[in-house]
XYZ file of C-alpha atoms in Angstrom:
754
model
C 171.798 73.095 24.223
C 171.369 74.205 27.879
C 169.278 77.190 26.694
C 166.990 74.661 24.716
C 166.428 72.814 27.892
C 165.844 75.620 29.893
C 163.016 76.739 27.200
C 161.484 73.322 27.263
C 161.132 73.322 30.977
C 159.155 76.726 30.799
C 157.284 75.489 28.171
C 156.279 72.599 30.350
C 155.464 74.768 33.325
C 153.288 77.110 31.358
C 151.516 74.124 29.783
C 150.824 72.511 33.376
C 149.421 76.140 34.507
C 147.307 76.344 31.451
C 145.830 72.642 32.209
C 145.061 73.471 36.018
C 143.532 76.964 34.817
C 141.048 75.090 32.347
C 140.003 72.210 34.574
C 137.029 72.784 37.139
C 137.737 72.901 40.705
C 136.032 69.997 42.469
C 134.606 70.024 46.057
C 137.472 69.619 48.674
C 134.902 67.677 50.917
C 131.580 66.103 51.065
C 129.285 66.572 53.841
C 125.710 64.832 54.355
C 123.212 66.277 56.876
C 122.857 64.119 60.174
C 120.576 66.189 62.174
C 118.066 69.035 62.023
C 120.104 71.964 62.384
C 121.572 75.277 61.219
C 123.775 75.470 58.169
C 126.593 76.826 60.298
C 126.695 74.269 62.783
C 128.943 71.516 62.685
C 126.575 69.272 64.587
C 124.350 69.544 61.489
C 126.874 67.744 59.296
C 128.693 64.415 58.720
C 131.935 64.625 56.899
C 131.658 61.648 54.468
C 134.700 62.507 52.102
C 137.474 64.573 52.085
C 138.923 66.961 54.978
C 137.703 70.214 56.444
C 138.960 72.198 59.325
C 135.760 73.299 60.871
C 133.163 70.701 60.032
C 130.979 73.355 58.129
C 130.546 73.306 54.185
C 132.722 75.803 52.268
C 132.641 77.178 48.849
C 133.912 74.280 46.696
C 132.286 71.538 49.129
C 129.383 68.980 48.165
C 126.467 69.107 50.314
C 123.836 66.319 50.416
C 120.629 67.425 52.646
C 118.906 64.005 53.219
C 115.713 62.661 54.777
C 114.356 63.336 57.327
C 116.612 66.365 58.004
C 115.863 69.955 57.825
C 118.706 72.484 57.500
C 118.060 76.239 58.015
C 120.034 79.360 57.310
C 119.140 82.805 58.493
C 120.795 86.107 58.711
C 124.038 84.938 57.271
C 125.632 83.539 54.175
C 126.186 79.815 53.431
C 128.511 78.432 50.767
C 128.868 75.165 48.870
C 130.080 73.983 45.537
C 127.331 71.595 44.772
C 124.078 71.327 46.701
C 121.632 68.285 46.561
C 118.302 68.134 48.464
C 117.039 64.718 48.670
C 113.594 63.439 48.736
C 112.589 64.098 52.323
C 115.157 66.653 52.952
C 114.776 70.088 53.530
C 116.308 73.332 53.472
C 114.817 76.627 54.863
C 116.498 80.194 53.953
C 114.979 83.097 55.869
C 115.835 86.422 57.079
C 119.001 87.505 55.323
C 119.967 83.843 54.784
C 121.616 83.487 51.754
C 123.012 80.265 50.307
C 125.565 80.366 47.444
C 126.395 77.821 44.847
C 130.198 78.551 43.955
C 131.815 75.527 42.077
C 132.465 75.700 38.404
C 130.393 74.216 37.104
C 128.169 74.199 40.094
C 124.640 72.839 40.432
C 121.537 72.883 42.893
C 119.330 69.733 42.751
C 116.383 69.906 44.505
C 114.196 66.575 45.024
C 113.138 67.452 48.445
C 111.819 70.786 49.796
C 113.399 74.350 49.536
C 111.815 77.365 51.353
C 112.689 80.860 50.669
C 111.276 83.450 53.051
C 111.814 86.969 53.981
C 114.799 87.954 52.054
C 116.449 84.388 52.102
C 117.770 83.398 48.766
C 119.523 80.592 46.840
C 121.631 81.778 44.075
C 125.039 80.993 42.169
C 128.067 82.859 43.185
C 131.295 83.439 41.332
C 131.934 85.314 38.008
C 132.968 82.340 35.774
C 131.537 78.806 34.671
C 127.901 77.856 34.497
C 125.838 76.854 37.507
C 122.415 75.131 36.842
C 119.288 74.638 38.908
C 116.988 71.694 38.631
C 113.917 70.238 40.557
C 112.951 66.610 40.337
C 109.507 65.147 40.437
C 107.687 65.731 43.718
C 110.110 68.336 44.746
C 108.911 71.759 46.211
C 110.155 75.314 46.182
C 108.357 77.882 48.226
C 109.034 81.586 47.798
C 107.334 84.128 50.170
C 108.167 87.566 51.611
C 110.758 89.330 49.429
C 112.566 86.312 48.618
C 113.147 86.043 44.914
C 113.235 82.964 42.630
C 116.981 81.167 42.596
C 119.202 82.930 40.136
C 120.954 80.337 37.966
C 122.364 80.288 34.422
C 120.135 77.352 33.611
C 116.961 75.897 34.709
C 115.240 72.416 34.500
C 112.018 71.691 36.284
C 110.366 68.359 36.088
C 106.680 68.648 35.254
C 105.818 66.915 38.590
C 107.755 69.670 40.396
C 106.099 72.311 42.230
C 107.075 75.970 42.770
C 105.014 78.181 45.289
C 104.607 81.904 45.649
C 102.674 82.371 48.946
C 103.696 86.125 49.783
C 100.656 88.425 50.827
C 101.886 90.996 48.297
C 103.136 91.289 44.832
C 105.926 88.701 43.784
C 107.989 88.489 40.336
C 108.210 85.348 38.660
C 111.372 84.667 36.762
C 110.842 84.514 33.092
C 112.740 81.992 30.769
C 111.986 79.180 33.137
C 109.588 76.217 32.092
C 107.675 75.505 35.165
C 106.192 72.193 36.194
C 103.433 72.892 38.834
C 102.698 76.337 39.681
C 100.918 77.545 42.712
C 100.280 81.144 43.536
C 98.507 81.996 46.887
C 98.559 84.802 49.305
C 97.645 87.981 47.669
C 98.975 90.583 45.590
C 100.158 90.444 41.971
C 102.487 87.495 40.593
C 104.123 89.110 37.617
C 106.187 87.285 35.147
C 109.324 89.349 34.870
C 109.738 90.526 31.248
C 112.972 90.124 29.447
C 113.337 90.848 25.870
C 115.279 87.640 24.829
C 112.327 85.560 25.890
C 108.710 86.309 24.933
C 107.155 82.956 25.968
C 105.813 81.626 29.350
C 105.585 78.016 29.838
C 104.309 75.690 32.524
C 103.973 71.782 32.333
C 102.155 70.991 35.279
C 99.085 72.319 37.134
C 98.967 76.169 37.448
C 96.711 77.193 40.352
C 95.811 80.609 41.141
C 94.295 81.437 44.500
C 91.742 83.772 45.606
C 92.827 87.355 45.860
C 95.735 86.804 43.432
C 96.353 88.175 39.996
C 98.620 86.312 37.889
C 100.056 88.759 35.326
C 101.489 87.287 32.199
C 101.003 90.015 29.765
C 104.197 92.241 30.182
C 106.223 91.651 27.280
C 105.156 88.056 26.953
C 103.746 87.373 23.725
C 102.725 83.508 23.903
C 101.639 81.902 26.892
C 101.751 77.904 26.860
C 99.691 76.147 29.764
C 100.575 72.379 29.008
C 98.820 71.246 32.168
C 95.602 72.134 34.191
C 95.038 75.662 35.142
C 92.842 76.271 38.199
C 91.937 79.864 38.324
C 90.211 81.300 41.766
C 91.715 84.813 41.294
C 92.609 86.806 38.282
C 94.554 85.770 35.087
C 95.656 88.773 33.464
C 96.848 88.483 29.750
C 95.304 91.689 28.921
C 98.263 94.053 28.137
C 100.109 94.029 25.109
C 99.646 91.144 22.342
C 99.336 88.067 23.997
C 98.459 84.512 22.633
C 97.492 81.807 25.402
C 97.194 78.156 24.526
C 95.731 75.849 26.940
C 96.726 71.904 26.497
C 96.102 70.174 29.904
C 93.040 68.511 30.666
C 91.062 71.349 32.321
C 90.766 75.011 32.708
C 88.735 75.580 35.691
C 87.863 79.436 35.675
C 86.205 80.408 39.059
C 87.875 83.760 38.832
C 88.499 86.091 36.098
C 90.380 85.774 32.795
C 91.160 88.932 31.125
C 92.369 88.383 27.526
C 94.395 90.757 25.140
C 92.342 92.681 22.723
C 95.230 94.516 20.900
C 96.595 93.110 17.490
C 99.795 94.217 15.841
C 103.162 93.446 14.700
C 101.775 90.415 12.835
C 100.017 89.030 15.805
C 96.459 88.694 16.597
C 95.540 88.032 20.379
C 94.103 84.551 20.733
C 93.091 82.190 23.313
C 93.086 78.176 21.981
C 91.917 75.261 23.886
C 93.750 72.008 22.657
C 91.780 69.002 24.077
C 90.808 71.179 27.056
C 87.709 70.985 29.061
C 86.791 74.557 30.137
C 84.467 74.947 33.181
C 83.999 77.309 36.097
C 81.411 79.554 37.602
C 82.238 82.881 36.239
C 82.049 84.786 32.807
C 84.785 83.902 30.368
C 86.013 86.943 28.243
C 88.097 86.192 25.002
C 89.149 88.247 22.004
C 89.678 85.339 19.341
C 88.571 82.027 20.780
C 89.762 78.828 18.981
C 88.284 75.582 20.298
C 90.449 72.642 19.440
C 89.355 70.016 21.946
C 86.178 69.732 24.550
C 85.180 73.163 25.933
C 82.370 73.463 28.296
C 81.142 77.025 29.217
C 80.700 77.354 32.794
C 79.108 80.862 32.581
C 78.627 83.304 29.755
C 81.256 83.577 27.235
C 82.067 86.838 25.535
C 84.137 86.891 22.279
C 85.312 90.304 21.213
C 86.088 88.790 17.565
C 85.924 85.451 16.093
C 84.904 82.306 17.628
C 86.504 79.207 15.927
C 85.438 75.792 16.639
C 88.231 73.530 14.909
C 87.717 70.230 13.336
C 87.585 67.827 16.370
C 86.895 70.531 18.884
C 83.689 70.534 20.778
C 82.074 73.640 22.416
C 79.447 72.772 24.985
C 77.214 75.718 25.470
C 75.771 74.865 28.992
C 72.423 75.458 30.266
C 70.753 79.036 30.454
C 73.982 80.934 29.507
C 74.146 83.731 27.157
C 77.170 83.754 24.887
C 78.177 87.059 23.149
C 80.321 86.914 19.602
C 81.339 90.131 18.186
C 82.692 88.600 15.070
C 82.284 85.692 12.883
C 81.353 82.187 14.028
C 83.322 79.271 12.199
C 82.441 75.578 13.220
C 84.233 72.794 11.722
C 83.730 70.596 14.889
C 80.680 70.263 17.134
C 78.610 72.764 19.185
C 76.591 71.329 21.899
C 74.035 74.103 22.191
C 72.245 72.915 25.466
C 69.655 75.595 26.280
C 72.432 78.391 25.688
C 71.721 81.739 23.838
C 74.229 82.732 21.166
C 73.985 86.616 20.715
C 75.764 88.147 17.746
C 76.685 91.511 18.637
C 79.291 93.028 16.213
C 79.895 96.262 14.664
C 80.321 94.972 11.164
C 78.648 92.168 8.941
C 79.237 88.919 10.674
C 79.421 85.421 9.281
C 77.867 82.547 10.684
C 78.860 78.965 9.675
C 76.961 75.876 9.599
C 75.472 75.045 13.130
C 72.726 73.877 15.415
C 71.784 76.435 18.035
C 68.977 76.384 20.816
C 68.475 80.175 20.837
C 69.942 83.105 18.628
C 69.623 86.997 19.184
C 70.848 89.188 16.234
C 71.830 92.570 17.705
C 73.934 93.858 15.198
C 72.596 96.604 12.808
C 74.976 95.458 10.077
C 73.493 91.998 10.249
C 74.877 88.561 9.680
C 75.295 86.401 6.495
C 75.361 82.601 6.555
C 78.136 80.425 5.311
C 76.304 77.385 5.754
C 72.717 75.854 6.818
C 71.793 77.121 10.401
C 69.235 75.284 12.615
C 67.183 76.365 15.600
C 66.088 73.177 17.608
C 62.833 72.433 18.953
C 61.891 74.548 21.903
C 64.491 77.209 20.750
C 64.093 80.573 19.121
C 65.639 83.188 16.895
C 65.281 86.869 17.670
C 66.149 89.718 15.338
C 66.488 92.703 17.970
C 68.785 94.742 15.286
C 69.937 93.861 11.888
C 69.130 91.588 8.854
C 69.770 88.130 7.987
C 71.009 86.850 4.478
C 70.980 83.134 4.189
C 73.298 83.425 0.965
C 72.338 80.327 -0.868
C 71.691 78.287 2.502
C 68.898 77.503 4.694
C 67.655 78.788 7.731
C 65.637 76.344 9.595
C 63.410 77.032 12.634
C 62.380 73.432 14.025
C 60.597 75.246 16.978
C 56.991 75.083 15.956
C 55.647 77.913 17.823
C 54.841 81.128 15.775
C 56.672 83.217 18.037
C 59.817 80.918 17.426
C 61.164 83.403 15.046
C 60.680 86.925 15.745
C 61.814 89.535 13.192
C 60.426 92.824 14.551
C 61.254 95.657 11.970
C 63.946 93.634 10.444
C 64.231 91.016 7.774
C 65.592 87.753 6.359
C 66.728 87.218 2.595
C 66.943 83.935 1.329
C 65.369 80.637 2.268
C 63.638 80.144 5.589
C 62.143 76.531 6.741
C 59.734 76.749 9.639
C 57.974 73.704 11.450
C 54.100 74.527 11.972
C 52.403 73.250 14.886
C 49.438 71.047 14.456
C 46.133 73.005 14.763
C 47.894 76.219 15.142
C 46.384 79.307 13.557
C 49.229 81.655 14.494
C 51.132 84.018 12.628
C 54.337 82.525 11.050
C 56.914 85.083 9.952
C 59.191 84.260 7.159
C 61.013 87.229 5.783
C 59.878 90.199 7.668
C 56.701 91.576 9.606
C 54.764 91.570 6.377
C 55.940 88.429 4.764
C 54.085 85.591 6.806
C 51.633 82.473 6.587
C 48.603 81.914 8.743
C 47.562 78.374 8.658
C 43.817 77.367 9.096
C 41.533 74.525 9.037
C 42.779 71.205 9.837
C 46.153 69.048 8.472
C 48.642 71.955 8.849
C 52.017 71.089 7.289
C 54.729 69.798 9.388
C 57.226 72.171 7.447
C 56.869 75.002 5.151
C 59.965 76.315 3.152
C 60.025 79.562 1.618
C 62.704 81.483 -0.505
C 62.464 85.245 -1.565
C 63.850 86.491 -4.560
C 64.227 90.201 -4.272
C 64.891 92.413 -7.212
C 64.276 89.442 -9.606
C 61.874 88.999 -12.353
C 59.374 86.095 -11.570
C 60.289 82.915 -13.921
C 58.037 81.328 -16.679
C 56.574 84.741 -17.700
C 56.126 83.566 -21.310
C 56.987 85.392 -24.574
C 56.085 88.933 -24.562
C 55.488 89.497 -20.883
C 54.963 93.071 -19.890
C 57.247 93.357 -16.945
C 56.219 96.905 -16.357
C 53.370 95.809 -14.504
C 54.870 93.308 -12.293
C 56.917 93.733 -9.013
C 60.412 92.856 -9.371
C 60.326 90.153 -6.703
C 58.984 86.569 -6.459
C 58.540 83.814 -3.682
C 58.763 80.076 -4.129
C 56.856 78.255 -1.106
C 56.669 74.609 -0.658
C 55.356 72.272 2.219
C 55.534 68.700 3.781
C 53.381 66.686 5.842
C 50.103 68.341 4.505
C 46.903 66.790 5.696
C 43.294 67.094 4.515
C 41.411 70.375 5.008
C 44.464 72.523 5.113
C 44.078 76.005 3.712
C 46.172 79.391 4.768
C 46.277 83.180 4.527
C 49.583 84.569 2.971
C 51.032 87.868 3.189
C 53.654 89.088 0.660
C 55.967 92.025 1.132
C 57.775 94.006 -1.489
C 60.332 96.956 -1.580
C 59.269 100.171 -3.118
C 62.217 100.170 -5.266
C 60.873 96.804 -6.969
C 57.469 98.429 -7.647
C 56.818 98.698 -11.569
C 53.275 99.997 -12.728
C 50.351 101.020 -10.173
C 50.838 98.964 -7.079
C 47.317 99.883 -6.129
C 46.134 97.426 -9.012
C 48.119 94.647 -7.600
C 46.572 91.241 -7.091
C 48.376 87.763 -6.001
C 49.591 85.620 -8.942
C 50.581 81.932 -8.539
C 52.577 79.620 -10.916
C 52.433 76.013 -10.060
C 54.732 74.973 -12.890
C 52.411 75.731 -16.150
C 51.105 79.408 -16.211
C 50.542 82.309 -13.818
C 47.385 82.411 -12.490
C 45.704 85.674 -10.990
C 44.072 84.410 -7.367
C 43.228 87.900 -6.320
C 43.500 89.840 -2.802
C 41.416 89.762 0.105
C 41.750 93.627 0.298
C 43.771 96.205 -1.574
C 47.299 96.331 -1.526
C 48.969 98.306 1.219
C 51.004 100.773 -0.682
C 52.729 102.506 2.346
C 53.824 99.289 4.082
C 54.153 97.589 0.693
C 52.340 94.209 1.168
C 49.499 92.335 -0.096
C 47.263 89.490 1.466
C 45.190 86.755 0.097
C 43.199 84.183 2.075
C 41.688 80.633 1.467
C 44.652 79.512 -0.391
C 45.310 75.848 -0.373
C 48.420 75.001 -2.961
C 52.166 75.733 -2.982
C 54.116 77.092 -5.821
C 55.619 80.389 -7.069
C 54.137 83.626 -6.178
C 54.595 87.133 -7.189
C 52.573 90.299 -7.469
C 51.217 92.144 -10.543
C 48.426 94.622 -11.885
C 45.215 92.777 -12.322
C 44.757 93.981 -15.673
C 46.543 91.104 -17.359
C 49.633 91.271 -15.451
C 51.258 88.471 -17.039
C 50.552 88.619 -20.805
C 51.410 86.639 -23.818
C 51.630 83.336 -21.720
C 52.728 80.714 -24.339
C 50.745 77.638 -22.906
C 52.335 75.362 -25.391
C 54.545 75.476 -28.509
C 54.693 71.919 -30.483
C 56.068 70.725 -33.625
C 55.626 67.308 -35.395
C 55.954 66.120 -38.889
C 52.700 65.430 -40.928
C 51.859 61.820 -41.239
C 53.136 60.103 -44.683
C 54.821 63.482 -45.961
C 57.984 65.620 -45.159
C 55.838 68.492 -44.188
C 56.499 70.170 -40.552
C 53.382 71.641 -38.786
C 54.048 73.884 -35.713
C 51.253 74.333 -33.318
C 51.176 76.875 -30.386
C 48.634 78.373 -27.941
C 48.745 81.576 -25.820
C 46.452 82.075 -22.863
C 46.460 85.761 -23.033
C 48.154 88.429 -25.115
C 48.953 92.158 -24.696
C 49.694 94.291 -27.737
C 50.879 91.084 -29.755
C 51.661 92.031 -33.212
C 52.442 88.495 -34.286
C 54.866 85.749 -34.710
C 57.886 84.993 -36.975
C 59.052 81.460 -37.342
C 62.653 80.876 -37.256
C 64.435 77.518 -38.062
C 68.262 76.295 -37.340
C 70.020 72.978 -37.414
C 71.530 73.589 -33.798
C 69.328 74.214 -30.704
C 70.961 77.421 -29.766
C 72.332 79.109 -32.691
C 72.070 79.714 -36.506
C 68.441 80.585 -36.515
C 67.058 82.192 -39.731
C 63.695 83.243 -40.748
C 61.505 80.811 -42.807
C 59.774 81.523 -46.052
C 56.121 82.915 -45.469
C 56.902 82.914 -41.836
C 54.613 85.468 -40.241
C 51.490 84.631 -38.328
C 49.443 87.550 -37.178
C 48.706 87.857 -33.303
C 45.417 88.809 -31.715
C 46.629 92.151 -30.327
C 45.177 92.084 -26.883
C 43.358 89.310 -25.663
C 42.600 87.591 -22.361
C 41.143 84.307 -23.790
C 43.341 81.497 -25.160
C 44.374 81.678 -28.817
C 45.590 78.771 -31.063
C 47.749 79.182 -34.113
C 49.508 76.711 -36.519
C 51.748 77.242 -39.389
C 53.454 74.575 -41.832
C 56.690 74.251 -43.926
C 56.159 71.829 -46.850
C 58.691 69.528 -48.273
C 61.646 69.393 -45.770
C 64.724 67.483 -46.436
C 65.017 64.649 -44.038
C 67.123 65.654 -41.206
C 66.837 67.331 -37.488
C 65.559 70.717 -37.261
C 64.969 73.401 -34.492
C 62.217 75.844 -34.550
C 61.438 78.922 -32.467
C 58.945 81.884 -32.534
C 59.911 85.266 -32.483
C 57.295 87.347 -30.942
C 56.797 91.033 -31.865
C 54.891 93.357 -29.796
C 53.110 96.521 -31.608
C 55.722 98.678 -30.013
C 58.609 96.738 -31.792
C 60.023 94.689 -28.906
C 60.869 91.283 -29.592
C 60.771 88.019 -27.412
C 62.122 84.434 -28.467
C 60.667 81.424 -27.439
C 62.455 78.326 -26.465
C 63.043 75.999 -29.608
C 61.201 72.577 -30.492
C 62.867 69.753 -31.946
C 61.645 67.939 -35.223
C 63.035 65.105 -36.899
C 62.171 64.719 -40.351
C 62.461 61.160 -42.203
C 61.829 59.766 -45.721
C 58.060 59.527 -46.214
C 56.902 55.757 -46.430
C 53.870 56.794 -48.927
C 51.770 54.132 -47.176
C 48.234 55.358 -45.893
C 47.482 52.807 -43.156
C 44.175 54.879 -42.384
C 45.733 56.139 -39.017
C 45.014 59.638 -37.987
C 47.596 62.507 -37.631
C 50.724 61.309 -35.355
C 50.713 64.706 -33.378
C 50.480 65.510 -29.922
C 47.402 67.894 -29.473
C 45.002 69.020 -27.147
C 41.828 70.728 -28.851
C 40.020 73.587 -27.086
C 36.950 72.143 -25.326
C 33.512 72.606 -26.902
C 31.456 74.327 -26.036
C 33.233 76.997 -24.152
C 31.902 78.681 -21.923
C 30.226 75.309 -20.804
C 27.274 74.555 -18.785
C 27.872 72.205 -17.374
C 29.370 69.561 -19.543
C 31.883 70.016 -22.489
C 33.886 67.640 -24.618
C 37.711 67.521 -25.105
C 39.640 66.100 -28.050
C 43.361 65.073 -28.035
C 45.997 62.895 -29.563
C 49.528 61.994 -29.151
C 52.608 61.557 -31.566
C 53.797 58.554 -29.846
C 52.371 55.406 -28.022
C 53.006 56.237 -24.323
C 51.397 56.902 -20.937
C 49.044 60.055 -20.998
C 47.057 62.080 -18.405
C 44.313 64.482 -19.068
C 43.648 66.264 -15.795
C 41.477 69.355 -14.939
C 42.767 72.019 -12.255
C 40.822 74.967 -10.674
C 42.250 78.206 -10.499
C 44.231 77.668 -7.384
C 46.123 74.517 -8.948
C 44.148 71.875 -7.113
C 43.208 68.787 -9.284
C 39.519 68.534 -9.622
C 38.954 65.746 -12.199
C 41.170 63.194 -14.320
C 39.583 62.722 -17.309
C 42.168 60.037 -18.912
C 45.204 58.242 -17.331
C 46.597 55.316 -19.057
C 48.233 54.207 -22.405
C 47.396 56.681 -25.479
C 48.243 55.450 -28.946
C 49.736 57.424 -31.750
C 47.654 57.931 -34.499
C 44.459 57.933 -32.570
C 42.276 60.598 -31.755
C 40.310 60.806 -28.081
C 37.532 62.432 -27.122
C 36.378 62.599 -23.537
C 33.615 64.444 -21.615
C 33.830 66.700 -18.714
C 30.949 67.287 -16.449
C 31.181 70.399 -14.009
C 27.877 69.902 -12.334
C 29.457 69.971 -8.874
C 31.908 72.809 -9.589
C 31.438 76.473 -8.982
C 31.616 78.961 -11.643
C 34.946 80.160 -13.005
C 37.953 79.298 -14.993
C 39.541 75.696 -14.890
C 42.407 74.353 -16.939
C 42.587 71.279 -18.626
C 46.222 69.567 -18.796
C 47.420 66.915 -21.382
C 50.827 65.162 -20.433
C 52.466 62.414 -22.476
C 56.218 61.844 -22.542
C 58.285 65.052 -22.218
C 55.224 67.093 -23.830
C 52.514 69.050 -22.083
C 49.704 71.439 -23.415
C 47.183 73.331 -21.334
C 43.579 74.701 -22.233
C 41.539 77.066 -20.221
C 37.905 76.337 -19.878
C 35.053 78.485 -18.602
C 32.110 77.198 -16.478
C 29.311 79.454 -16.793
C 26.015 78.131 -14.921
């Protein structure tokens, strides 16, 4: 029993010792400053709790430095367990003054001012426990000389606190600390000390970099977050390693130098992002990837090594008179306020440019640019191709500046669609796609805008059956104009690539198609077969354009192809007209019950062609006693060399004939050849329609201009109309008469010969 009691007593003692060992040792006394003075002077302190032999704080004491007193420590050590510097209070540690916080756990709470100069220091002491360092709103820590940032286990700095590094020389900024306001002054380089476990630098308040100071955040620091404003009058260096920088304060004022990282790797791409940050400053700004996620104003020239990205909700203000250089892609999902800035695309590979409006653009990249959205050049601006070509890639490049020199192409070219504003009364050269692809307006009534599209290495459309592409350049243009006034005419030059030449280019002339037929409009002079262009003057209309041999470049032009049921029968009659033919053997007629498949040859279906002819030819063929139903007919045109071309099908609906003869004429859509032809100066034209509807009969000249309206109104089915045409006031030459009713149209060529 005695042994049990002794063992119980021993256990109690051990438990008590364990509790004592695990319980923090609190300060034995509490001191408060009562005068300005030295840390080691008893006169500086007022003992407010506990007891102390010498009246000077020791290792486990609590110390409050209160307003308005300043305590200094120089050339010796000072100790406390807990330190609080109240608002208005100050502690200055200079020389070899070393103030140590010893309690377990201990803390240094700064709400006033702490100054570390020379080799003065404020650090934790002891080998066990956790000691913290905190700064409240309005507090200030100043570090100069060879002094280091306080060394503690943890840090909590209020966003409204301020840490100053003021030494005229290099200083180290402790990594792993989330700073409030950070002020760097004096001179030298202030370097964020790298630590492997922390690759992020944060500041919550304003960062101010003084003139002559370099703030180095690029040594082992992968991400830098400036949550407050940044004012840079020195150098902000993020150039070494893979550094990603984000600005989220209200402003970045860069009156110094900002060096950004240009080294991607390890899954990181260096970039600079502005989140609702207005960027201003008086010096050039250089970036690798620039991401605009808020308002950014260029206060100087911007240089972006790679991609410039304006995010949705982002705004980039280009400024006045600046030149911004972009080496990669331009992506704009937000707003670009161009001002009077110039954007130069100067990459080494093909650059992509998104939908944007620019004041001025310079292309200085041999690899060129490709548009990923519509691009506009505003009034007063310009676009210059110093090096490289532009592909609009299905988008539109619009030059709203109306000066002829607003688009300067040099030896370079544009492919796609270009719209250009034309100055009233201007007779300048307006380039569209290259040095030899332009329009020169003349006369009066210049259009306000001309839009042109080039289709390189592409056959012209609407060639008609049997077109001989061996004599047509493999390229065409579509040109239109808006705001055209009276008296307007123009000169046009069209260029082509040597690889697109087919046939003898020396015989090329200019051909126009305004929607019905291709018409040879000639040339002002022989084609330039060295520089690959052809030119014509005196043009007045806009349409599709190409170049082809003037010996019937676009043969077998099918002007019309119609099908209808002969009145009071179940016979189907097909009629068609060609404007010209080349080596045309003839036509085979095919029928199907579907518009795009199942075509078979009809019985007795061959109609012989006219071989080669430069005058219109009319053909007809009838299939008798058809069963009621819907049929589709097409022409299979055969050349003498055996080549075959199919026409588009026509639809014919055969109904049960009524057997009643009402004395009406044939209810067919037909335009007869004028008689006489050639004529001088009058001729007569006969036509009919298959359904009662509005109809027009209009005469056009060879340029597509309307010269006479012979009929406009309701035409009755089954009735034959005859009209007269007087060409007394017209010049000799070819004219076209066009009948339109409903969805049907037919064209006849007429020759006026006085």
